[in-house]
PDB file of C-alpha atoms in Angstrom:
ATOM      1  CA  MET T   1      47.840  64.546  91.776  1.00 43.00           C
ATOM      2  CA  ASN T   2      44.296  64.983  90.461  1.00 44.00           C
ATOM      3  CA  ASP T   3      45.131  62.475  87.716  1.00 63.00           C
ATOM      4  CA  HIS T   4      43.372  59.212  88.675  1.00 70.00           C
ATOM      5  CA  ARG T   5      45.960  57.096  86.847  1.00 73.00           C
ATOM      6  CA  THR T   6      48.753  58.786  88.807  1.00 75.00           C
ATOM      7  CA  LYS T   7      47.042  57.911  92.086  1.00 77.00           C
ATOM      8  CA  ARG T   8      46.646  54.306  90.963  1.00 80.00           C
ATOM      9  CA  TYR T   9      50.357  54.037  90.189  1.00 80.00           C
ATOM     10  CA  ILE T  10      51.284  55.346  93.653  1.00 81.00           C
ATOM     11  CA  TYR T  11      48.803  53.065  95.398  1.00 81.00           C
ATOM     12  CA  ILE T  12      49.904  49.843  93.727  1.00 80.00           C
ATOM     13  CA  THR T  13      53.601  50.743  94.136  1.00 81.00           C
ATOM     14  CA  VAL T  14      53.234  50.898  97.924  1.00 83.00           C
ATOM     15  CA  LEU T  15      51.109  47.749  97.961  1.00 82.00           C
ATOM     16  CA  ASN T  16      53.598  45.767  95.863  1.00 79.00           C
ATOM     17  CA  VAL T  17      56.530  46.814  98.055  1.00 82.00           C
ATOM     18  CA  ILE T  18      54.661  45.325 101.024  1.00 81.00           C
ATOM     19  CA  ILE T  19      53.891  42.137  99.063  1.00 77.00           C
ATOM     20  CA  THR T  20      57.505  41.760  97.935  1.00 80.00           C
ATOM     21  CA  VAL T  21      59.007  42.075 101.424  1.00 83.00           C
ATOM     22  CA  SER T  22      56.454  39.629 102.851  1.00 79.00           C
ATOM     23  CA  GLU T  23      57.043  37.008 100.146  1.00 74.00           C
ATOM     24  CA  PHE T  24      60.842  37.266 100.329  1.00 82.00           C
ATOM     25  CA  LEU T  25      60.743  36.640 104.071  1.00 82.00           C
ATOM     26  CA  GLY T  26      58.148  33.886 103.710  1.00 76.00           C
ATOM     27  CA  GLY T  27      60.053  32.213 100.873  1.00 76.00           C
ATOM     28  CA  ILE T  28      63.332  32.196 102.812  1.00 81.00           C
ATOM     29  CA  ILE T  29      61.704  30.862 105.984  1.00 80.00           C
ATOM     30  CA  SER T  30      59.565  28.217 104.242  1.00 73.00           C
ATOM     31  CA  GLY T  31      62.119  27.257 101.567  1.00 74.00           C
ATOM     32  CA  SER T  32      59.517  27.654  98.806  1.00 68.00           C
ATOM     33  CA  LEU T  33      60.865  28.407  95.330  1.00 67.00           C
ATOM     34  CA  SER T  34      57.349  29.340  94.169  1.00 62.00           C
ATOM     35  CA  LEU T  35      57.096  31.946  96.899  1.00 67.00           C
ATOM     36  CA  LEU T  36      60.573  33.305  96.182  1.00 74.00           C
ATOM     37  CA  SER T  37      59.862  33.403  92.459  1.00 68.00           C
ATOM     38  CA  ASP T  38      56.642  35.272  93.159  1.00 66.00           C
ATOM     39  CA  ALA T  39      58.624  37.694  95.332  1.00 74.00           C
ATOM     40  CA  VAL T  40      61.153  38.284  92.548  1.00 72.00           C
ATOM     41  CA  HIS T  41      58.292  38.815  90.146  1.00 66.00           C
ATOM     42  CA  ASN T  42      56.743  41.346  92.528  1.00 71.00           C
ATOM     43  CA  LEU T  43      60.090  43.092  92.897  1.00 76.00           C
ATOM     44  CA  SER T  44      60.216  43.471  89.142  1.00 73.00           C
ATOM     45  CA  ASP T  45      56.685  44.806  89.305  1.00 74.00           C
ATOM     46  CA  VAL T  46      57.772  47.581  91.628  1.00 81.00           C
ATOM     47  CA  GLY T  47      60.407  48.609  89.104  1.00 81.00           C
ATOM     48  CA  ALA T  48      57.925  48.219  86.248  1.00 80.00           C
ATOM     49  CA  ILE T  49      55.345  50.364  88.002  1.00 82.00           C
ATOM     50  CA  ILE T  50      57.939  53.071  88.665  1.00 86.00           C
ATOM     51  CA  ILE T  51      59.009  52.969  84.998  1.00 88.00           C
ATOM     52  CA  SER T  52      55.371  53.188  83.880  1.00 85.00           C
ATOM     53  CA  PHE T  53      54.659  55.992  86.333  1.00 85.00           C
ATOM     54  CA  ILE T  54      57.621  58.091  85.178  1.00 89.00           C
ATOM     55  CA  ALA T  55      56.700  57.476  81.529  1.00 90.00           C
ATOM     56  CA  HIS T  56      53.114  58.489  82.284  1.00 86.00           C
ATOM     57  CA  LEU T  57      54.301  61.790  83.761  1.00 88.00           C
ATOM     58  CA  ILE T  58      56.644  62.423  80.807  1.00 91.00           C
ATOM     59  CA  SER T  59      53.876  61.672  78.287  1.00 88.00           C
ATOM     60  CA  LYS T  60      51.801  64.527  79.690  1.00 86.00           C
ATOM     61  CA  ARG T  61      54.384  67.108  78.649  1.00 90.00           C
ATOM     62  CA  ARG T  62      53.510  69.312  75.699  1.00 91.00           C
ATOM     63  CA  SER T  63      55.217  69.137  72.317  1.00 90.00           C
ATOM     64  CA  ASN T  64      58.020  71.603  71.628  1.00 91.00           C
ATOM     65  CA  GLN T  65      60.611  72.456  68.980  1.00 91.00           C
ATOM     66  CA  TYR T  66      62.684  69.406  69.955  1.00 91.00           C
ATOM     67  CA  LYS T  67      59.822  66.914  70.366  1.00 90.00           C
ATOM     68  CA  THR T  68      57.362  68.116  67.724  1.00 88.00           C
ATOM     69  CA  PHE T  69      55.251  64.961  68.117  1.00 87.00           C
ATOM     70  CA  GLY T  70      55.185  65.381  71.866  1.00 89.00           C
ATOM     71  CA  TYR T  71      56.108  62.797  74.498  1.00 91.00           C
ATOM     72  CA  GLU T  72      53.324  60.218  74.217  1.00 89.00           C
ATOM     73  CA  ARG T  73      55.681  57.500  73.011  1.00 91.00           C
ATOM     74  CA  ALA T  74      57.432  57.581  76.369  1.00 92.00           C
ATOM     75  CA  GLU T  75      54.663  55.244  77.518  1.00 89.00           C
ATOM     76  CA  THR T  76      55.278  52.916  74.583  1.00 92.00           C
ATOM     77  CA  LEU T  77      58.978  52.802  75.458  1.00 93.00           C
ATOM     78  CA  ALA T  78      58.035  51.959  79.044  1.00 92.00           C
ATOM     79  CA  ALA T  79      55.721  49.178  77.867  1.00 90.00           C
ATOM     80  CA  PHE T  80      58.497  47.740  75.672  1.00 94.00           C
ATOM     81  CA  THR T  81      60.982  47.905  78.568  1.00 91.00           C
ATOM     82  CA  ASN T  82      58.540  46.190  80.923  1.00 87.00           C
ATOM     83  CA  GLY T  83      57.916  43.482  78.358  1.00 89.00           C
ATOM     84  CA  ILE T  84      61.640  42.744  78.058  1.00 91.00           C
ATOM     85  CA  ILE T  85      61.960  42.640  81.864  1.00 84.00           C
ATOM     86  CA  LEU T  86      59.095  40.143  82.073  1.00 83.00           C
ATOM     87  CA  ILE T  87      60.650  37.925  79.395  1.00 90.00           C
ATOM     88  CA  ILE T  88      64.001  37.838  81.215  1.00 88.00           C
ATOM     89  CA  ILE T  89      62.370  37.086  84.568  1.00 80.00           C
ATOM     90  CA  SER T  90      60.234  34.277  83.152  1.00 84.00           C
ATOM     91  CA  ILE T  91      63.299  32.614  81.604  1.00 90.00           C
ATOM     92  CA  VAL T  92      65.276  32.893  84.867  1.00 83.00           C
ATOM     93  CA  LEU T  93      62.395  31.425  86.886  1.00 79.00           C
ATOM     94  CA  PHE T  94      62.013  28.566  84.398  1.00 88.00           C
ATOM     95  CA  ILE T  95      65.713  27.671  84.696  1.00 88.00           C
ATOM     96  CA  GLU T  96      65.607  27.862  88.515  1.00 80.00           C
ATOM     97  CA  ALA T  97      62.562  25.593  88.606  1.00 81.00           C
ATOM     98  CA  ILE T  98      64.299  22.975  86.447  1.00 87.00           C
ATOM     99  CA  GLU T  99      67.334  23.086  88.740  1.00 82.00           C
ATOM    100  CA  ARG T 100      65.100  22.597  91.808  1.00 76.00           C
ATOM    101  CA  PHE T 101      64.053  19.158  90.519  1.00 78.00           C
ATOM    102  CA  TRP T 102      67.650  17.961  91.021  1.00 78.00           C
ATOM    103  CA  GLN T 103      68.256  19.952  94.214  1.00 72.00           C
ATOM    104  CA  PRO T 104      64.980  19.792  96.195  1.00 66.00           C
ATOM    105  CA  ASN T 105      64.630  21.742  99.439  1.00 61.00           C
ATOM    106  CA  GLU T 106      62.421  21.012 102.422  1.00 59.00           C
ATOM    107  CA  ILE T 107      59.378  23.261 102.226  1.00 58.00           C
ATOM    108  CA  SER T 108      57.206  24.503 105.093  1.00 57.00           C
ATOM    109  CA  GLY T 109      53.672  24.274 103.722  1.00 60.00           C
ATOM    110  CA  PRO T 110      51.811  26.305 106.409  1.00 72.00           C
ATOM    111  CA  ILE T 111      54.105  29.352 106.151  1.00 71.00           C
ATOM    112  CA  MET T 112      54.068  29.138 102.377  1.00 68.00           C
ATOM    113  CA  LEU T 113      50.254  28.982 102.372  1.00 73.00           C
ATOM    114  CA  VAL T 114      49.713  31.971 104.682  1.00 76.00           C
ATOM    115  CA  ILE T 115      52.114  34.232 102.789  1.00 73.00           C
ATOM    116  CA  ALA T 116      50.743  33.061  99.437  1.00 72.00           C
ATOM    117  CA  ILE T 117      47.164  33.927 100.452  1.00 80.00           C
ATOM    118  CA  ILE T 118      48.244  37.387 101.628  1.00 78.00           C
ATOM    119  CA  GLY T 119      50.067  37.917  98.320  1.00 74.00           C
ATOM    120  CA  LEU T 120      47.055  36.696  96.349  1.00 80.00           C
ATOM    121  CA  VAL T 121      44.665  39.131  98.029  1.00 83.00           C
ATOM    122  CA  ALA T 122      47.056  42.052  97.545  1.00 79.00           C
ATOM    123  CA  ASN T 123      47.710  41.140  93.907  1.00 76.00           C
ATOM    124  CA  VAL T 124      44.001  40.904  93.129  1.00 82.00           C
ATOM    125  CA  ILE T 125      43.480  44.344  94.682  1.00 82.00           C
ATOM    126  CA  SER T 126      46.329  45.769  92.554  1.00 79.00           C
ATOM    127  CA  MET T 127      44.885  44.143  89.429  1.00 79.00           C
ATOM    128  CA  VAL T 128      41.436  45.622  90.080  1.00 80.00           C
ATOM    129  CA  VAL T 129      42.933  49.065  90.702  1.00 78.00           C
ATOM    130  CA  MET T 130      44.745  49.011  87.347  1.00 75.00           C
ATOM    131  CA  HIS T 131      41.896  47.485  85.348  1.00 73.00           C
ATOM    132  CA  GLN T 132      40.190  50.738  84.341  1.00 63.00           C
ATOM    133  CA  ALA T 133      43.481  52.569  83.815  1.00 60.00           C
ATOM    134  CA  GLU T 134      44.711  49.973  81.288  1.00 60.00           C
ATOM    135  CA  GLN T 135      41.898  50.610  78.819  1.00 62.00           C
ATOM    136  CA  ASN T 136      43.376  51.966  75.552  1.00 65.00           C
ATOM    137  CA  ASN T 137      46.788  52.596  77.118  1.00 76.00           C
ATOM    138  CA  LEU T 138      49.652  50.210  76.343  1.00 79.00           C
ATOM    139  CA  ASN T 139      51.807  51.466  79.205  1.00 80.00           C
ATOM    140  CA  ALA T 140      49.064  50.978  81.793  1.00 79.00           C
ATOM    141  CA  ARG T 141      48.266  47.604  80.222  1.00 78.00           C
ATOM    142  CA  SER T 142      51.877  46.502  80.701  1.00 80.00           C
ATOM    143  CA  THR T 143      51.446  47.236  84.410  1.00 79.00           C
ATOM    144  CA  PHE T 144      48.092  45.448  84.425  1.00 80.00           C
ATOM    145  CA  ILE T 145      49.698  42.353  82.863  1.00 78.00           C
ATOM    146  CA  HIS T 146      52.294  42.433  85.634  1.00 74.00           C
ATOM    147  CA  MET T 147      49.448  42.495  88.167  1.00 77.00           C
ATOM    148  CA  LEU T 148      47.483  39.766  86.372  1.00 77.00           C
ATOM    149  CA  SER T 149      50.490  37.473  86.129  1.00 75.00           C
ATOM    150  CA  ASP T 150      51.199  38.133  89.808  1.00 73.00           C
ATOM    151  CA  ALA T 151      47.667  37.191  90.766  1.00 77.00           C
ATOM    152  CA  LEU T 152      47.853  33.953  88.757  1.00 74.00           C
ATOM    153  CA  SER T 153      51.292  33.268  90.195  1.00 73.00           C
ATOM    154  CA  SER T 154      49.851  33.653  93.687  1.00 73.00           C
ATOM    155  CA  VAL T 155      47.012  31.260  92.798  1.00 79.00           C
ATOM    156  CA  ALA T 156      49.614  28.728  91.663  1.00 74.00           C
ATOM    157  CA  VAL T 157      51.560  29.175  94.902  1.00 72.00           C
ATOM    158  CA  VAL T 158      48.404  28.716  97.004  1.00 77.00           C
ATOM    159  CA  ILE T 159      47.520  25.502  95.154  1.00 79.00           C
ATOM    160  CA  GLY T 160      51.088  24.255  95.580  1.00 74.00           C
ATOM    161  CA  ALA T 161      51.085  25.145  99.289  1.00 73.00           C
ATOM    162  CA  ILE T 162      47.839  23.256  99.899  1.00 80.00           C
ATOM    163  CA  CYS T 163      49.137  20.155  98.095  1.00 78.00           C
ATOM    164  CA  ILE T 164      52.451  20.281  99.955  1.00 73.00           C
ATOM    165  CA  TYR T 165      50.706  20.711 103.319  1.00 74.00           C
ATOM    166  CA  PHE T 166      48.200  17.866 102.913  1.00 79.00           C
ATOM    167  CA  TRP T 167      49.987  15.421 100.577  1.00 78.00           C
ATOM    168  CA  HIS T 168      53.684  16.438 100.910  1.00 74.00           C
ATOM    169  CA  VAL T 169      54.249  16.621  97.143  1.00 76.00           C
ATOM    170  CA  SER T 170      57.222  19.002  97.147  1.00 71.00           C
ATOM    171  CA  TRP T 171      57.859  18.479  93.432  1.00 78.00           C
ATOM    172  CA  LEU T 172      54.690  20.504  92.775  1.00 76.00           C
ATOM    173  CA  ASP T 173      56.497  23.674  93.890  1.00 71.00           C
ATOM    174  CA  PRO T 174      58.864  23.862  90.864  1.00 80.00           C
ATOM    175  CA  VAL T 175      56.083  22.585  88.562  1.00 84.00           C
ATOM    176  CA  MET T 176      53.863  25.522  89.528  1.00 79.00           C
ATOM    177  CA  THR T 177      56.821  27.852  89.014  1.00 78.00           C
ATOM    178  CA  ILE T 178      57.324  26.485  85.493  1.00 86.00           C
ATOM    179  CA  LEU T 179      53.652  26.967  84.641  1.00 84.00           C
ATOM    180  CA  VAL T 180      53.672  30.545  85.888  1.00 80.00           C
ATOM    181  CA  SER T 181      56.910  31.366  84.055  1.00 84.00           C
ATOM    182  CA  LEU T 182      55.467  30.035  80.784  1.00 89.00           C
ATOM    183  CA  PHE T 183      52.322  32.106  81.215  1.00 83.00           C
ATOM    184  CA  VAL T 184      54.326  35.254  81.966  1.00 82.00           C
ATOM    185  CA  LEU T 185      56.542  34.570  78.939  1.00 89.00           C
ATOM    186  CA  HIS T 186      53.487  34.289  76.690  1.00 89.00           C
ATOM    187  CA  GLU T 187      51.934  37.532  77.946  1.00 84.00           C
ATOM    188  CA  ALA T 188      55.251  39.397  77.884  1.00 87.00           C
ATOM    189  CA  TYR T 189      55.936  38.361  74.306  1.00 92.00           C
ATOM    190  CA  GLY T 190      52.589  39.720  73.125  1.00 90.00           C
ATOM    191  CA  LEU T 191      53.084  42.997  74.967  1.00 88.00           C
ATOM    192  CA  THR T 192      56.658  43.453  73.740  1.00 93.00           C
ATOM    193  CA  LYS T 193      55.691  42.650  70.156  1.00 94.00           C
ATOM    194  CA  GLN T 194      52.883  45.213  70.207  1.00 91.00           C
ATOM    195  CA  ALA T 195      55.126  47.912  71.674  1.00 93.00           C
ATOM    196  CA  ALA T 196      57.890  47.068  69.184  1.00 95.00           C
ATOM    197  CA  ASN T 197      55.452  47.363  66.287  1.00 94.00           C
ATOM    198  CA  ILE T 198      54.510  50.855  67.425  1.00 93.00           C
ATOM    199  CA  LEU T 199      58.150  51.874  67.834  1.00 94.00           C
ATOM    200  CA  MET T 200      58.944  50.427  64.396  1.00 93.00           C
ATOM    201  CA  GLU T 201      55.971  52.346  62.961  1.00 92.00           C
ATOM    202  CA  SER T 202      54.382  49.189  61.601  1.00 93.00           C
ATOM    203  CA  ASN T 203      51.003  49.145  59.908  1.00 94.00           C
ATOM    204  CA  PRO T 204      48.430  48.528  62.686  1.00 92.00           C
ATOM    205  CA  ASP T 205      46.595  45.867  60.620  1.00 92.00           C
ATOM    206  CA  ILE T 206      44.798  48.337  58.353  1.00 95.00           C
ATOM    207  CA  ASP T 207      44.019  47.140  54.831  1.00 95.00           C
ATOM    208  CA  LEU T 208      45.967  49.341  52.382  1.00 95.00           C
ATOM    209  CA  ALA T 209      43.743  48.219  49.527  1.00 94.00           C
ATOM    210  CA  GLU T 210      40.728  49.559  51.418  1.00 96.00           C
ATOM    211  CA  ILE T 211      42.506  52.883  51.985  1.00 96.00           C
ATOM    212  CA  ASN T 212      43.293  53.053  48.279  1.00 94.00           C
ATOM    213  CA  LYS T 213      39.682  52.223  47.407  1.00 94.00           C
ATOM    214  CA  ILE T 214      38.322  55.008  49.630  1.00 95.00           C
ATOM    215  CA  VAL T 215      40.759  57.663  48.402  1.00 96.00           C
ATOM    216  CA  LEU T 216      40.412  56.797  44.714  1.00 94.00           C
ATOM    217  CA  SER T 217      36.622  56.780  45.009  1.00 94.00           C
ATOM    218  CA  PHE T 218      36.930  60.557  44.673  1.00 94.00           C
ATOM    219  CA  PRO T 219      37.384  61.398  40.964  1.00 92.00           C
ATOM    220  CA  GLU T 220      39.692  64.306  41.808  1.00 93.00           C
ATOM    221  CA  ILE T 221      42.324  61.798  43.002  1.00 94.00           C
ATOM    222  CA  LYS T 222      44.007  60.026  40.060  1.00 93.00           C
ATOM    223  CA  ASN T 223      46.546  57.907  41.928  1.00 94.00           C
ATOM    224  CA  MET T 224      47.959  57.368  45.423  1.00 95.00           C
ATOM    225  CA  HIS T 225      51.475  56.126  46.091  1.00 94.00           C
ATOM    226  CA  HIS T 226      54.277  56.024  48.660  1.00 92.00           C
ATOM    227  CA  VAL T 227      51.756  55.225  51.400  1.00 95.00           C
ATOM    228  CA  HIS T 228      52.781  55.005  55.047  1.00 95.00           C
ATOM    229  CA  VAL T 229      50.375  53.978  57.799  1.00 96.00           C
ATOM    230  CA  TRP T 230      51.515  53.727  61.400  1.00 95.00           C
ATOM    231  CA  ARG T 231      50.335  54.018  64.964  1.00 92.00           C
ATOM    232  CA  TYR T 232      52.060  56.862  66.756  1.00 89.00           C
ATOM    233  CA  SER T 233      50.389  56.192  70.084  1.00 82.00           C
ATOM    234  CA  GLU T 234      47.195  54.737  71.511  1.00 77.00           C
ATOM    235  CA  ARG T 235      45.404  57.897  70.395  1.00 80.00           C
ATOM    236  CA  TYR T 236      46.772  58.412  66.893  1.00 88.00           C
ATOM    237  CA  ILE T 237      46.923  56.299  63.740  1.00 94.00           C
ATOM    238  CA  MET T 238      48.546  58.281  60.944  1.00 95.00           C
ATOM    239  CA  LEU T 239      48.481  58.136  57.159  1.00 96.00           C
ATOM    240  CA  ASP T 240      51.099  59.797  54.977  1.00 95.00           C
ATOM    241  CA  ALA T 241      50.816  59.497  51.189  1.00 95.00           C
ATOM    242  CA  HIS T 242      51.479  61.138  47.822  1.00 95.00           C
ATOM    243  CA  VAL T 243      48.372  61.755  45.692  1.00 96.00           C
ATOM    244  CA  ASN T 244      48.123  62.743  42.038  1.00 95.00           C
ATOM    245  CA  VAL T 245      45.447  65.271  41.173  1.00 95.00           C
ATOM    246  CA  ALA T 246      44.404  67.266  38.089  1.00 90.00           C
ATOM    247  CA  PRO T 247      46.444  70.475  37.542  1.00 90.00           C
ATOM    248  CA  GLU T 248      43.329  72.630  37.679  1.00 91.00           C
ATOM    249  CA  LEU T 249      42.399  71.557  41.212  1.00 93.00           C
ATOM    250  CA  THR T 250      42.784  74.570  43.519  1.00 93.00           C
ATOM    251  CA  ALA T 251      44.241  74.523  47.020  1.00 92.00           C
ATOM    252  CA  GLU T 252      40.862  75.443  48.485  1.00 93.00           C
ATOM    253  CA  GLU T 253      39.138  72.592  46.638  1.00 94.00           C
ATOM    254  CA  PHE T 254      41.803  70.119  47.774  1.00 94.00           C
ATOM    255  CA  GLU T 255      41.426  71.289  51.376  1.00 94.00           C
ATOM    256  CA  GLN T 256      37.698  70.580  51.270  1.00 95.00           C
ATOM    257  CA  LEU T 257      38.337  67.237  49.571  1.00 95.00           C
ATOM    258  CA  THR T 258      40.838  66.253  52.263  1.00 95.00           C
ATOM    259  CA  GLN T 259      38.303  66.943  54.988  1.00 95.00           C
ATOM    260  CA  VAL T 260      35.783  64.627  53.324  1.00 96.00           C
ATOM    261  CA  ILE T 261      38.404  61.898  52.822  1.00 96.00           C
ATOM    262  CA  SER T 262      39.433  62.229  56.475  1.00 95.00           C
ATOM    263  CA  GLN T 263      35.883  61.490  57.599  1.00 95.00           C
ATOM    264  CA  LYS T 264      35.835  58.382  55.417  1.00 95.00           C
ATOM    265  CA  LEU T 265      39.193  57.127  56.734  1.00 96.00           C
ATOM    266  CA  ILE T 266      38.126  57.515  60.356  1.00 95.00           C
ATOM    267  CA  THR T 267      36.029  54.377  59.850  1.00 94.00           C
ATOM    268  CA  LEU T 268      39.340  52.485  59.478  1.00 95.00           C
ATOM    269  CA  GLY T 269      40.743  54.047  62.645  1.00 94.00           C
ATOM    270  CA  ILE T 270      42.933  56.605  60.850  1.00 96.00           C
ATOM    271  CA  ASN T 271      42.573  59.977  62.545  1.00 91.00           C
ATOM    272  CA  HIS T 272      45.533  61.963  61.209  1.00 93.00           C
ATOM    273  CA  ILE T 273      46.356  62.253  57.489  1.00 94.00           C
ATOM    274  CA  ASN T 274      48.957  64.115  55.499  1.00 94.00           C
ATOM    275  CA  PHE T 275      48.871  64.215  51.676  1.00 95.00           C
ATOM    276  CA  GLN T 276      51.650  65.442  49.401  1.00 94.00           C
ATOM    277  CA  VAL T 277      49.936  66.722  46.263  1.00 94.00           C
ATOM    278  CA  GLU T 278      51.453  65.990  42.856  1.00 94.00           C
ATOM    279  CA  CYS T 279      50.275  66.189  39.241  1.00 91.00           C
ATOM    280  CA  GLU T 280      52.618  64.122  37.043  1.00 89.00           C
ATOM    281  CA  ARG T 281      55.366  63.003  39.388  1.00 89.00           C
ATOM    282  CA  GLY T 282      54.821  59.444  40.578  1.00 86.00           C
ATOM    283  CA  LYS T 283      51.533  58.947  38.776  1.00 85.00           C
ATOM    284  CA  ASN T 284      52.604  55.423  37.794  1.00 86.00           C
ATOM    285  CA  HIS T 285      54.047  54.480  41.164  1.00 88.00           C
ATOM    286  CA  ARG T 286      52.532  51.854  43.436  1.00 86.00           C
ATOM    287  CA  LEU T 287      51.083  52.158  46.926  1.00 85.00           C
ATOM    288  CA  ILE T 288      54.264  50.769  48.462  1.00 79.00           C
ATOM    289  CA  GLU T 289      57.668  51.496  46.936  1.00 64.00           C
ATOM    290  CA  THR T 290      60.545  49.246  47.913  1.00 59.00           C
ATOM    291  CA  ASN T 291      63.232  51.830  47.181  1.00 56.00           C
ATOM    292  CA  HIS T 292      63.922  55.138  48.918  1.00 53.00           C
ATOM    293  CA  ASP T 293      63.705  57.355  45.850  1.00 51.00           C
ATOM    294  CA  TYR T 294      60.892  59.574  46.987  1.00 46.00           C
TER     295      TYR T 294
END
């Protein structure tokens, strides 16, 4: 429990359970779709936080003979799962808001406003708590986006409640819900895409031509081919490649050369490299081969 991120997860889980119960009751009593949608969103947050928390604990386990890379990608899986949950929720809320235009309910502005303000304060606190934890951690950032979207959702509900109370514009309730759902959809898509790219071992926007330029700047390296660059986790960007060298280059000389190349590649964000050394095989191959004949 000395892990600060662990404490943050526990704290915001308890806080969001309280928010969810309050908004469900307030939404039912007041008849506000915005408040109910915010409550559903908060309920999903509780599940998302629990998923993130469990993934965080799993990621701290050491590598073994079955998981030689370790468990860090558990957090990426959690981030991807949370992103999908957010996308589904935003679509459901959007559909419900459209339906409310044709089936309007009487809304109690004062109750809606009080509960919305309580939810806003709690959501802002949760967002602040997760702000430092989300730096350089996709899993924590997925939780932070949940908190951020909740805070903005609460702002929308407060604005809607004020307008309903003073000007009786009930149609603003589903409008605010639509706006919030679109924002959540946008944020969730970005998060899910980033997590998917990591899981698919995509190139994290590193210029392969620049990698080739750096490696081939050393005269001992004649050619580089079958290059793979991917982000394993927030901490590691890996490079795997075949390099052609002169037959007379010794293992000790290549080891020293690799260390120098590694220092050069760090400037691109690559902090783990693995070279397969070859002399003649593949010397005419390209950086990227479209077939699987390695």
